[in-house]
């Protein structure tokens, strides 16, 4: 059962992050068809009609010269009474094929769309019955409100677990988190996600990992009595809301800001963690969920020496963790790459240098099968508990 304070906070968070928006693409309403983005996560720049039932839709980033990850999410409305098939070509300067097109009738069930690709284009056909609307996106849509509702659903021990706000983003959206505290322990596990808005497969891994971690399974119930947990599934709510390709509303790559801490989002997280340690807590392990072109775990080198001079605690633990994940999942191809980049400003480096703790960037393939994402996430949790218990 949620406390009254939690109910009030959840209501406040939901009100500050509405589903509907006034976003509009340019020149995207035609006599027989209309393309809209008036919903959170929607992204499409402008449209052209190129022939009978043929349309080119253009994708543009929030800033030039960023990681080529063209996100798109839009609704297609049939304005006629009869069924029609439209030919759609998505156009981006580069990287348009990273996210393959999917369709949904708005019921959270997504289906892959057959497509062909050319130089900077993706082309596919869409058949719509009369007066209907479908959603098209590069991945499943997971918006800010979904995260708030999801966090509230995880609470199993209301005396120990609550939804909190770490602070607010550049545009004033709350950084919602789940905080689980155990009086008898000073050890903390930190989980974050969605620093880069389109990286939805990483988000799916975090969602499954979190649901298992806060489930009623005996092994995780026992674990939750030994470890404090901070879960921040959506570090970049502004970027998610706008459907950004990579950056925050301030035009900064959040996972390059952990050294300088110029963003309110990274500042809020850093302040929370520093206070936690000042009050006697110890960060035991951190995971940052992302997506890329393959399944890979980026780790700190086993012999890395943080700038503080304090050696990383239990360095072998992380490699045993990854080896056991590989054994548990078997058929899913995984990779891991150790590396230190002290000037990079990435989250795992910040955790290592600031707190002498291991952190892993948990990357999920953009096109991984959804069952495999769950399989690896479950193996990762089981193995992590084996290493920490």
mmCIF file of C-alpha atoms in Angstrom:
data_model
loop_
_atom_site.group_PDB
_atom_site.id
_atom_site.type_symbol
_atom_site.label_atom_id
_atom_site.label_comp_id
_atom_site.label_asym_id
_atom_site.label_seq_id
_atom_site.Cartn_x
_atom_site.Cartn_y
_atom_site.Cartn_z
ATOM 1 C CA UNK A 1 0.000 0.000 0.000
ATOM 2 C CA UNK A 2 1.330 3.469 -0.892
ATOM 3 C CA UNK A 3 1.677 6.159 1.744
ATOM 4 C CA UNK A 4 -0.296 9.386 1.382
ATOM 5 C CA UNK A 5 2.967 11.217 0.731
ATOM 6 C CA UNK A 6 3.781 8.806 -2.108
ATOM 7 C CA UNK A 7 0.326 9.175 -3.627
ATOM 8 C CA UNK A 8 0.709 12.966 -3.565
ATOM 9 C CA UNK A 9 4.147 12.786 -5.183
ATOM 10 C CA UNK A 10 2.992 10.378 -7.875
ATOM 11 C CA UNK A 11 0.068 12.658 -8.697
ATOM 12 C CA UNK A 12 2.415 15.624 -8.919
ATOM 13 C CA UNK A 13 4.837 13.751 -11.176
ATOM 14 C CA UNK A 14 2.063 12.599 -13.492
ATOM 15 C CA UNK A 15 0.617 16.087 -13.809
ATOM 16 C CA UNK A 16 4.011 17.541 -14.711
ATOM 17 C CA UNK A 17 4.561 15.043 -17.501
ATOM 18 C CA UNK A 18 1.386 14.977 -19.633
ATOM 19 C CA UNK A 19 0.800 12.501 -22.433
ATOM 20 C CA UNK A 20 -0.591 15.029 -24.879
ATOM 21 C CA UNK A 21 1.532 17.754 -26.461
ATOM 22 C CA UNK A 22 1.141 20.528 -28.999
ATOM 23 C CA UNK A 23 4.023 19.268 -31.140
ATOM 24 C CA UNK A 24 3.335 19.487 -34.871
ATOM 25 C CA UNK A 25 5.482 18.451 -37.847
ATOM 26 C CA UNK A 26 5.616 20.767 -40.855
ATOM 27 C CA UNK A 27 3.315 20.199 -43.857
ATOM 28 C CA UNK A 28 2.129 16.772 -42.751
ATOM 29 C CA UNK A 29 -1.632 17.051 -43.283
ATOM 30 C CA UNK A 30 -2.863 15.981 -46.715
ATOM 31 C CA UNK A 31 -6.258 15.428 -48.325
ATOM 32 C CA UNK A 32 -6.394 11.694 -47.592
ATOM 33 C CA UNK A 33 -3.838 11.162 -44.853
ATOM 34 C CA UNK A 34 -2.319 12.967 -41.875
ATOM 35 C CA UNK A 35 0.903 12.435 -39.916
ATOM 36 C CA UNK A 36 0.909 13.768 -36.344
ATOM 37 C CA UNK A 37 3.252 13.817 -33.333
ATOM 38 C CA UNK A 38 0.950 15.348 -30.697
ATOM 39 C CA UNK A 39 1.970 12.855 -28.029
ATOM 40 C CA UNK A 40 4.955 12.484 -25.719
ATOM 41 C CA UNK A 41 7.957 10.879 -27.459
ATOM 42 C CA UNK A 42 6.576 11.908 -30.887
ATOM 43 C CA UNK A 43 9.259 12.952 -33.382
ATOM 44 C CA UNK A 44 9.002 13.928 -37.051
ATOM 45 C CA UNK A 45 10.226 17.101 -38.713
ATOM 46 C CA UNK A 46 8.372 17.586 -42.009
ATOM 47 C CA UNK A 47 6.640 15.730 -44.831
ATOM 48 C CA UNK A 48 6.317 15.758 -48.608
ATOM 49 C CA UNK A 49 3.829 14.082 -50.922
ATOM 50 C CA UNK A 50 5.813 12.595 -53.796
ATOM 51 C CA UNK A 51 3.118 10.730 -55.717
ATOM 52 C CA UNK A 52 -0.246 9.000 -55.467
ATOM 53 C CA UNK A 53 -0.302 7.710 -51.849
ATOM 54 C CA UNK A 54 3.460 8.211 -51.630
ATOM 55 C CA UNK A 55 5.063 10.303 -48.880
ATOM 56 C CA UNK A 56 8.569 11.208 -47.725
ATOM 57 C CA UNK A 57 8.947 11.934 -43.994
ATOM 58 C CA UNK A 58 12.072 13.749 -42.849
ATOM 59 C CA UNK A 59 13.924 13.184 -39.574
ATOM 60 C CA UNK A 60 16.203 15.819 -38.086
ATOM 61 C CA UNK A 61 18.273 15.729 -34.886
ATOM 62 C CA UNK A 62 18.080 18.191 -32.030
ATOM 63 C CA UNK A 63 21.607 19.309 -32.909
ATOM 64 C CA UNK A 64 23.982 18.747 -35.791
ATOM 65 C CA UNK A 65 26.860 16.293 -35.532
ATOM 66 C CA UNK A 66 25.551 13.946 -32.880
ATOM 67 C CA UNK A 67 25.529 10.160 -32.704
ATOM 68 C CA UNK A 68 23.445 9.126 -35.755
ATOM 69 C CA UNK A 69 20.434 7.565 -34.030
ATOM 70 C CA UNK A 70 17.418 8.942 -35.918
ATOM 71 C CA UNK A 71 14.425 8.468 -33.616
ATOM 72 C CA UNK A 72 10.937 8.680 -35.064
ATOM 73 C CA UNK A 73 7.494 8.207 -33.597
ATOM 74 C CA UNK A 74 4.332 9.444 -35.287
ATOM 75 C CA UNK A 75 0.693 8.626 -35.824
ATOM 76 C CA UNK A 76 -0.794 8.019 -39.279
ATOM 77 C CA UNK A 77 -4.480 8.850 -39.657
ATOM 78 C CA UNK A 78 -6.613 7.740 -42.576
ATOM 79 C CA UNK A 79 -8.922 10.695 -43.293
ATOM 80 C CA UNK A 80 -11.102 8.746 -45.717
ATOM 81 C CA UNK A 81 -13.919 6.222 -45.223
ATOM 82 C CA UNK A 82 -12.175 3.574 -47.312
ATOM 83 C CA UNK A 83 -9.110 1.439 -46.848
ATOM 84 C CA UNK A 84 -5.914 2.736 -48.419
ATOM 85 C CA UNK A 85 -2.279 1.682 -48.700
ATOM 86 C CA UNK A 86 0.374 4.369 -48.380
ATOM 87 C CA UNK A 87 4.020 4.176 -49.347
ATOM 88 C CA UNK A 88 6.216 5.859 -46.714
ATOM 89 C CA UNK A 89 9.895 6.731 -47.029
ATOM 90 C CA UNK A 90 11.794 7.934 -43.953
ATOM 91 C CA UNK A 91 14.714 10.210 -44.769
ATOM 92 C CA UNK A 92 17.646 11.113 -42.505
ATOM 93 C CA UNK A 93 21.116 12.432 -43.193
ATOM 94 C CA UNK A 94 22.660 9.225 -41.805
ATOM 95 C CA UNK A 95 21.933 6.259 -39.587
ATOM 96 C CA UNK A 96 18.230 5.992 -40.360
ATOM 97 C CA UNK A 97 18.355 2.199 -40.382
ATOM 98 C CA UNK A 98 19.422 1.909 -36.730
ATOM 99 C CA UNK A 99 15.808 1.636 -35.538
ATOM 100 C CA UNK A 100 13.569 -0.598 -37.638
ATOM 101 C CA UNK A 101 9.926 0.499 -38.157
ATOM 102 C CA UNK A 102 7.203 -0.945 -35.943
ATOM 103 C CA UNK A 103 3.451 -0.344 -35.842
ATOM 104 C CA UNK A 104 0.833 -0.304 -33.107
ATOM 105 C CA UNK A 105 -2.855 0.479 -32.895
ATOM 106 C CA UNK A 106 -2.152 2.312 -29.629
ATOM 107 C CA UNK A 107 -2.537 -0.750 -27.408
ATOM 108 C CA UNK A 108 1.167 -1.190 -26.506
ATOM 109 C CA UNK A 109 1.397 -4.194 -28.837
ATOM 110 C CA UNK A 110 4.020 -3.585 -31.500
ATOM 111 C CA UNK A 111 4.593 -5.414 -34.772
ATOM 112 C CA UNK A 112 7.619 -5.229 -37.055
ATOM 113 C CA UNK A 113 6.973 -3.725 -40.493
ATOM 114 C CA UNK A 114 8.697 -5.181 -43.572
ATOM 115 C CA UNK A 115 10.944 -2.501 -45.074
ATOM 116 C CA UNK A 116 13.686 -1.826 -47.560
ATOM 117 C CA UNK A 117 16.525 0.606 -47.117
ATOM 118 C CA UNK A 118 18.574 2.836 -49.349
ATOM 119 C CA UNK A 119 21.099 5.609 -48.890
ATOM 120 C CA UNK A 120 19.780 7.409 -45.804
ATOM 121 C CA UNK A 121 16.235 6.060 -46.279
ATOM 122 C CA UNK A 122 13.839 3.419 -44.993
ATOM 123 C CA UNK A 123 10.812 2.559 -47.139
ATOM 124 C CA UNK A 124 7.706 0.584 -46.196
ATOM 125 C CA UNK A 125 4.001 0.284 -46.992
ATOM 126 C CA UNK A 126 1.163 0.749 -44.546
ATOM 127 C CA UNK A 127 -2.453 -0.306 -45.103
ATOM 128 C CA UNK A 128 -5.098 1.536 -43.088
ATOM 129 C CA UNK A 129 -8.806 0.804 -42.932
ATOM 130 C CA UNK A 130 -11.258 3.695 -43.087
ATOM 131 C CA UNK A 131 -10.978 6.455 -40.462
ATOM 132 C CA UNK A 132 -8.315 4.662 -38.434
ATOM 133 C CA UNK A 133 -5.061 5.738 -36.836
ATOM 134 C CA UNK A 134 -1.890 3.761 -36.221
ATOM 135 C CA UNK A 135 1.357 4.599 -34.483
ATOM 136 C CA UNK A 136 4.726 4.082 -36.128
ATOM 137 C CA UNK A 137 7.999 4.202 -34.185
ATOM 138 C CA UNK A 138 11.566 2.989 -34.296
ATOM 139 C CA UNK A 139 11.041 1.045 -31.063
ATOM 140 C CA UNK A 140 8.255 0.490 -28.547
ATOM 141 C CA UNK A 141 7.086 3.730 -26.950
ATOM 142 C CA UNK A 142 7.937 4.076 -23.250
ATOM 143 C CA UNK A 143 7.122 7.591 -22.088
ATOM 144 C CA UNK A 144 7.605 9.515 -18.836
ATOM 145 C CA UNK A 145 4.199 8.714 -17.375
ATOM 146 C CA UNK A 146 4.816 5.004 -17.942
ATOM 147 C CA UNK A 147 7.902 5.185 -15.744
ATOM 148 C CA UNK A 148 6.036 6.859 -12.902
ATOM 149 C CA UNK A 149 3.265 4.275 -12.951
ATOM 150 C CA UNK A 150 5.842 1.493 -13.201
ATOM 151 C CA UNK A 151 7.852 2.713 -10.215
ATOM 152 C CA UNK A 152 4.742 2.816 -8.046
ATOM 153 C CA UNK A 153 3.893 -0.766 -9.049
ATOM 154 C CA UNK A 154 7.218 -2.047 -7.675
ATOM 155 C CA UNK A 155 6.608 -1.102 -4.049
ATOM 156 C CA UNK A 156 6.398 -4.280 -1.970
ATOM 157 C CA UNK A 157 7.602 -3.009 1.418
ATOM 158 C CA UNK A 158 6.134 0.493 1.853
ATOM 159 C CA UNK A 159 7.975 0.942 5.142
ATOM 160 C CA UNK A 160 11.280 0.545 3.274
ATOM 161 C CA UNK A 161 10.510 1.555 -0.302
ATOM 162 C CA UNK A 162 9.113 4.771 -1.744
ATOM 163 C CA UNK A 163 9.032 6.835 -4.899
ATOM 164 C CA UNK A 164 11.073 10.004 -4.521
ATOM 165 C CA UNK A 165 12.228 12.876 -6.705
ATOM 166 C CA UNK A 166 15.986 13.473 -6.921
ATOM 167 C CA UNK A 167 15.419 16.907 -8.445
ATOM 168 C CA UNK A 168 14.211 18.369 -11.711
ATOM 169 C CA UNK A 169 15.429 18.422 -15.292
ATOM 170 C CA UNK A 170 16.316 21.466 -17.388
ATOM 171 C CA UNK A 171 12.621 21.887 -18.271
ATOM 172 C CA UNK A 172 11.326 21.175 -14.771
ATOM 173 C CA UNK A 173 10.392 17.501 -15.053
ATOM 174 C CA UNK A 174 11.005 15.462 -11.933
ATOM 175 C CA UNK A 175 13.704 12.808 -11.803
ATOM 176 C CA UNK A 176 11.552 10.057 -10.327
ATOM 177 C CA UNK A 177 13.351 7.274 -8.470
ATOM 178 C CA UNK A 178 12.597 4.281 -6.311
ATOM 179 C CA UNK A 179 14.504 4.336 -3.033
ATOM 180 C CA UNK A 180 14.722 1.144 -0.986
ATOM 181 C CA UNK A 181 16.365 1.513 2.433
ATOM 182 C CA UNK A 182 17.446 -1.165 4.899
ATOM 183 C CA UNK A 183 18.349 0.030 8.401
ATOM 184 C CA UNK A 184 20.735 -2.847 9.010
ATOM 185 C CA UNK A 185 22.850 -2.236 5.903
ATOM 186 C CA UNK A 186 25.049 0.571 4.601
ATOM 187 C CA UNK A 187 25.591 -1.038 1.170
ATOM 188 C CA UNK A 188 23.919 0.418 -1.939
ATOM 189 C CA UNK A 189 23.128 -0.784 -5.455
ATOM 190 C CA UNK A 190 22.570 2.000 -8.017
ATOM 191 C CA UNK A 191 20.596 1.411 -11.230
ATOM 192 C CA UNK A 192 19.989 4.072 -13.882
ATOM 193 C CA UNK A 193 18.663 4.168 -17.435
ATOM 194 C CA UNK A 194 17.489 6.192 -20.419
ATOM 195 C CA UNK A 195 20.317 8.707 -20.495
ATOM 196 C CA UNK A 196 19.896 8.486 -24.282
ATOM 197 C CA UNK A 197 16.182 8.674 -25.190
ATOM 198 C CA UNK A 198 15.913 6.274 -28.178
ATOM 199 C CA UNK A 199 17.765 3.419 -26.459
ATOM 200 C CA UNK A 200 14.634 1.456 -25.737
ATOM 201 C CA UNK A 201 16.075 -2.069 -25.682
ATOM 202 C CA UNK A 202 18.222 -0.978 -22.751
ATOM 203 C CA UNK A 203 15.074 0.404 -21.152
ATOM 204 C CA UNK A 204 13.317 -2.932 -21.654
ATOM 205 C CA UNK A 205 16.230 -4.701 -19.940
ATOM 206 C CA UNK A 206 16.053 -2.312 -16.986
ATOM 207 C CA UNK A 207 12.278 -2.733 -16.706
ATOM 208 C CA UNK A 208 12.550 -6.514 -16.536
ATOM 209 C CA UNK A 209 15.568 -6.379 -14.211
ATOM 210 C CA UNK A 210 13.680 -4.004 -11.896
ATOM 211 C CA UNK A 211 10.468 -6.043 -11.917
ATOM 212 C CA UNK A 212 12.390 -9.154 -10.903
ATOM 213 C CA UNK A 213 14.421 -7.280 -8.296
ATOM 214 C CA UNK A 214 11.248 -6.026 -6.609
ATOM 215 C CA UNK A 215 9.251 -9.228 -7.080
ATOM 216 C CA UNK A 216 8.095 -11.671 -4.407
ATOM 217 C CA UNK A 217 10.647 -14.317 -5.387
ATOM 218 C CA UNK A 218 12.306 -15.543 -2.149
ATOM 219 C CA UNK A 219 15.865 -14.977 -3.401
ATOM 220 C CA UNK A 220 15.241 -11.292 -4.162
ATOM 221 C CA UNK A 221 13.174 -10.710 -1.013
ATOM 222 C CA UNK A 222 16.181 -11.976 0.961
ATOM 223 C CA UNK A 223 18.518 -9.781 -1.107
ATOM 224 C CA UNK A 224 16.404 -6.678 -0.495
ATOM 225 C CA UNK A 225 16.870 -7.128 3.247
ATOM 226 C CA UNK A 226 20.644 -6.845 2.812
ATOM 227 C CA UNK A 227 21.031 -4.052 0.278
ATOM 228 C CA UNK A 228 19.772 -0.530 -0.179
ATOM 229 C CA UNK A 229 18.721 0.211 -3.760
ATOM 230 C CA UNK A 230 18.328 3.376 -5.801
ATOM 231 C CA UNK A 231 16.547 2.852 -9.126
ATOM 232 C CA UNK A 232 16.335 5.805 -11.541
ATOM 233 C CA UNK A 233 14.884 4.383 -14.785
ATOM 234 C CA UNK A 234 14.559 7.663 -16.690
ATOM 235 C CA UNK A 235 17.486 10.043 -16.239
ATOM 236 C CA UNK A 236 16.564 12.155 -19.279
ATOM 237 C CA UNK A 237 12.808 12.869 -19.087
ATOM 238 C CA UNK A 238 13.101 15.989 -21.277
ATOM 239 C CA UNK A 239 14.867 14.103 -24.045
ATOM 240 C CA UNK A 240 12.338 11.279 -23.827
ATOM 241 C CA UNK A 241 9.417 13.732 -23.974
ATOM 242 C CA UNK A 242 10.779 15.490 -27.073
ATOM 243 C CA UNK A 243 11.819 12.290 -28.829
ATOM 244 C CA UNK A 244 15.434 13.480 -28.969
ATOM 245 C CA UNK A 245 17.963 11.363 -30.786
ATOM 246 C CA UNK A 246 20.533 11.529 -27.982
ATOM 247 C CA UNK A 247 20.696 14.752 -25.978
ATOM 248 C CA UNK A 248 18.930 16.517 -23.132
ATOM 249 C CA UNK A 249 16.759 19.594 -23.608
ATOM 250 C CA UNK A 250 19.916 21.624 -22.893
ATOM 251 C CA UNK A 251 21.580 20.073 -25.961
ATOM 252 C CA UNK A 252 24.114 18.027 -23.975
ATOM 253 C CA UNK A 253 24.924 14.321 -24.086
ATOM 254 C CA UNK A 254 24.192 13.345 -20.483
ATOM 255 C CA UNK A 255 26.571 10.393 -20.551
ATOM 256 C CA UNK A 256 29.444 12.751 -21.250
ATOM 257 C CA UNK A 257 28.577 15.143 -18.406
ATOM 258 C CA UNK A 258 29.473 13.123 -15.304
ATOM 259 C CA UNK A 259 32.939 14.698 -14.991
ATOM 260 C CA UNK A 260 31.888 18.342 -15.255
ATOM 261 C CA UNK A 261 28.323 17.975 -13.918
ATOM 262 C CA UNK A 262 26.871 20.920 -15.850
ATOM 263 C CA UNK A 263 23.336 19.520 -16.104
ATOM 264 C CA UNK A 264 20.697 19.725 -13.361
ATOM 265 C CA UNK A 265 20.012 16.017 -13.913
ATOM 266 C CA UNK A 266 23.611 14.871 -13.327
ATOM 267 C CA UNK A 267 24.011 17.378 -10.485
ATOM 268 C CA UNK A 268 20.914 16.016 -8.733
ATOM 269 C CA UNK A 269 22.146 12.427 -8.997
ATOM 270 C CA UNK A 270 25.697 13.296 -7.929
ATOM 271 C CA UNK A 271 24.444 15.274 -4.933
ATOM 272 C CA UNK A 272 22.253 12.375 -3.839
ATOM 273 C CA UNK A 273 25.120 9.882 -4.068
ATOM 274 C CA UNK A 274 27.621 12.148 -2.317
ATOM 275 C CA UNK A 275 25.206 12.743 0.558
ATOM 276 C CA UNK A 276 24.495 9.036 0.748
ATOM 277 C CA UNK A 277 28.221 8.322 1.205
ATOM 278 C CA UNK A 278 28.685 11.241 3.594
ATOM 279 C CA UNK A 279 25.944 9.761 5.769
ATOM 280 C CA UNK A 280 27.801 6.458 5.993
ATOM 281 C CA UNK A 281 26.529 4.604 2.930
ATOM 282 C CA UNK A 282 28.803 2.661 0.600
ATOM 283 C CA UNK A 283 28.120 2.225 -3.101
ATOM 284 C CA UNK A 284 28.707 -1.439 -3.809
ATOM 285 C CA UNK A 285 27.817 -1.633 -7.502
ATOM 286 C CA UNK A 286 26.150 0.450 -10.219
ATOM 287 C CA UNK A 287 24.600 -0.434 -13.576
ATOM 288 C CA UNK A 288 23.779 2.008 -16.375
ATOM 289 C CA UNK A 289 21.427 0.546 -19.033
ATOM 290 C CA UNK A 290 21.884 1.534 -22.700
ATOM 291 C CA UNK A 291 21.439 0.224 -26.256
ATOM 292 C CA UNK A 292 23.861 -0.166 -29.127
ATOM 293 C CA UNK A 293 24.398 -2.469 -32.101
ATOM 294 C CA UNK A 294 25.290 -5.536 -30.010
ATOM 295 C CA UNK A 295 24.990 -6.952 -26.504
ATOM 296 C CA UNK A 296 28.039 -5.744 -24.609
ATOM 297 C CA UNK A 297 29.037 -4.936 -21.039
ATOM 298 C CA UNK A 298 31.503 -2.047 -20.734
ATOM 299 C CA UNK A 299 33.462 -2.368 -17.488
ATOM 300 C CA UNK A 300 36.337 -0.665 -15.748
ATOM 301 C CA UNK A 301 39.696 -2.473 -16.108
ATOM 302 C CA UNK A 302 40.376 -4.948 -13.322
ATOM 303 C CA UNK A 303 43.544 -3.072 -12.286
ATOM 304 C CA UNK A 304 42.118 0.450 -12.641
ATOM 305 C CA UNK A 305 43.338 2.933 -10.034
ATOM 306 C CA UNK A 306 40.804 5.723 -9.374
ATOM 307 C CA UNK A 307 42.089 9.295 -9.198
ATOM 308 C CA UNK A 308 41.208 9.284 -5.490
ATOM 309 C CA UNK A 309 43.962 6.710 -4.945
ATOM 310 C CA UNK A 310 41.450 4.291 -3.370
ATOM 311 C CA UNK A 311 41.506 0.945 -5.224
ATOM 312 C CA UNK A 312 38.285 -0.384 -6.712
ATOM 313 C CA UNK A 313 36.618 -2.809 -4.315
ATOM 314 C CA UNK A 314 36.375 -6.478 -5.325
ATOM 315 C CA UNK A 315 37.546 -6.032 -8.945
ATOM 316 C CA UNK A 316 37.244 -9.710 -9.850
ATOM 317 C CA UNK A 317 33.573 -9.724 -8.894
ATOM 318 C CA UNK A 318 32.428 -7.939 -12.035
ATOM 319 C CA UNK A 319 34.234 -10.351 -14.367
ATOM 320 C CA UNK A 320 32.874 -13.382 -12.541
ATOM 321 C CA UNK A 321 29.461 -11.743 -12.871
ATOM 322 C CA UNK A 322 29.686 -11.444 -16.637
ATOM 323 C CA UNK A 323 31.113 -14.950 -17.056
ATOM 324 C CA UNK A 324 28.191 -16.405 -15.100
ATOM 325 C CA UNK A 325 25.672 -14.422 -17.193
ATOM 326 C CA UNK A 326 27.187 -15.972 -20.325
ATOM 327 C CA UNK A 327 26.865 -19.453 -18.818
ATOM 328 C CA UNK A 328 23.231 -18.875 -17.817
ATOM 329 C CA UNK A 329 22.014 -17.498 -21.162
ATOM 330 C CA UNK A 330 24.078 -19.742 -23.436
ATOM 331 C CA UNK A 331 22.584 -19.039 -26.862
ATOM 332 C CA UNK A 332 22.550 -15.223 -26.607
ATOM 333 C CA UNK A 333 25.751 -13.647 -27.893
ATOM 334 C CA UNK A 334 27.357 -11.362 -25.307
ATOM 335 C CA UNK A 335 30.596 -9.416 -25.214
ATOM 336 C CA UNK A 336 32.412 -7.392 -22.583
ATOM 337 C CA UNK A 337 35.016 -4.697 -22.994
ATOM 338 C CA UNK A 338 37.029 -3.204 -20.140
ATOM 339 C CA UNK A 339 38.205 0.360 -20.536
ATOM 340 C CA UNK A 340 39.048 3.510 -18.614
ATOM 341 C CA UNK A 341 38.398 6.969 -20.029
ATOM 342 C CA UNK A 342 38.999 9.483 -17.225
ATOM 343 C CA UNK A 343 38.094 12.536 -19.311
ATOM 344 C CA UNK A 344 35.041 11.034 -21.004
ATOM 345 C CA UNK A 345 32.393 12.023 -18.464
ATOM 346 C CA UNK A 346 30.587 8.683 -18.629
ATOM 347 C CA UNK A 347 28.649 7.393 -15.630
ATOM 348 C CA UNK A 348 30.694 4.247 -14.942
ATOM 349 C CA UNK A 349 33.892 6.323 -14.849
ATOM 350 C CA UNK A 350 32.279 8.782 -12.425
ATOM 351 C CA UNK A 351 31.263 5.968 -10.060
ATOM 352 C CA UNK A 352 34.770 4.475 -10.160
ATOM 353 C CA UNK A 353 36.636 7.756 -9.657
ATOM 354 C CA UNK A 354 34.295 9.325 -7.128
ATOM 355 C CA UNK A 355 33.325 6.298 -5.032
ATOM 356 C CA UNK A 356 35.932 3.582 -5.799
ATOM 357 C CA UNK A 357 33.077 1.288 -6.830
ATOM 358 C CA UNK A 358 32.575 -0.824 -9.914
ATOM 359 C CA UNK A 359 30.005 0.281 -12.451
ATOM 360 C CA UNK A 360 29.000 -1.389 -15.695
ATOM 361 C CA UNK A 361 27.451 0.053 -18.838
ATOM 362 C CA UNK A 362 24.923 -2.649 -19.759
ATOM 363 C CA UNK A 363 24.336 -2.329 -23.512
ATOM 364 C CA UNK A 364 21.565 -4.218 -25.298
ATOM 365 C CA UNK A 365 21.476 -4.817 -29.037
ATOM 366 C CA UNK A 366 19.018 -2.531 -30.838
ATOM 367 C CA UNK A 367 17.453 -5.511 -32.564
ATOM 368 C CA UNK A 368 17.675 -8.155 -29.863
ATOM 369 C CA UNK A 369 14.674 -10.457 -29.509
ATOM 370 C CA UNK A 370 12.503 -9.315 -26.630
ATOM 371 C CA UNK A 371 12.553 -12.741 -24.975
ATOM 372 C CA UNK A 372 16.350 -12.683 -25.085
ATOM 373 C CA UNK A 373 16.406 -9.245 -23.440
ATOM 374 C CA UNK A 374 14.402 -10.689 -20.543
ATOM 375 C CA UNK A 375 16.544 -13.810 -20.456
ATOM 376 C CA UNK A 376 19.786 -11.852 -20.123
ATOM 377 C CA UNK A 377 18.290 -9.408 -17.585
ATOM 378 C CA UNK A 378 17.148 -12.294 -15.384
ATOM 379 C CA UNK A 379 20.547 -13.977 -15.653
ATOM 380 C CA UNK A 380 22.245 -10.663 -14.831
ATOM 381 C CA UNK A 381 20.158 -10.260 -11.680
ATOM 382 C CA UNK A 382 20.618 -13.862 -10.511
ATOM 383 C CA UNK A 383 24.362 -13.682 -11.105
ATOM 384 C CA UNK A 384 24.674 -10.286 -9.417
ATOM 385 C CA UNK A 385 22.918 -11.581 -6.326
ATOM 386 C CA UNK A 386 25.232 -14.616 -6.343
ATOM 387 C CA UNK A 387 28.241 -12.288 -6.431
ATOM 388 C CA UNK A 388 26.981 -9.886 -3.744
ATOM 389 C CA UNK A 389 25.144 -12.214 -1.376
#
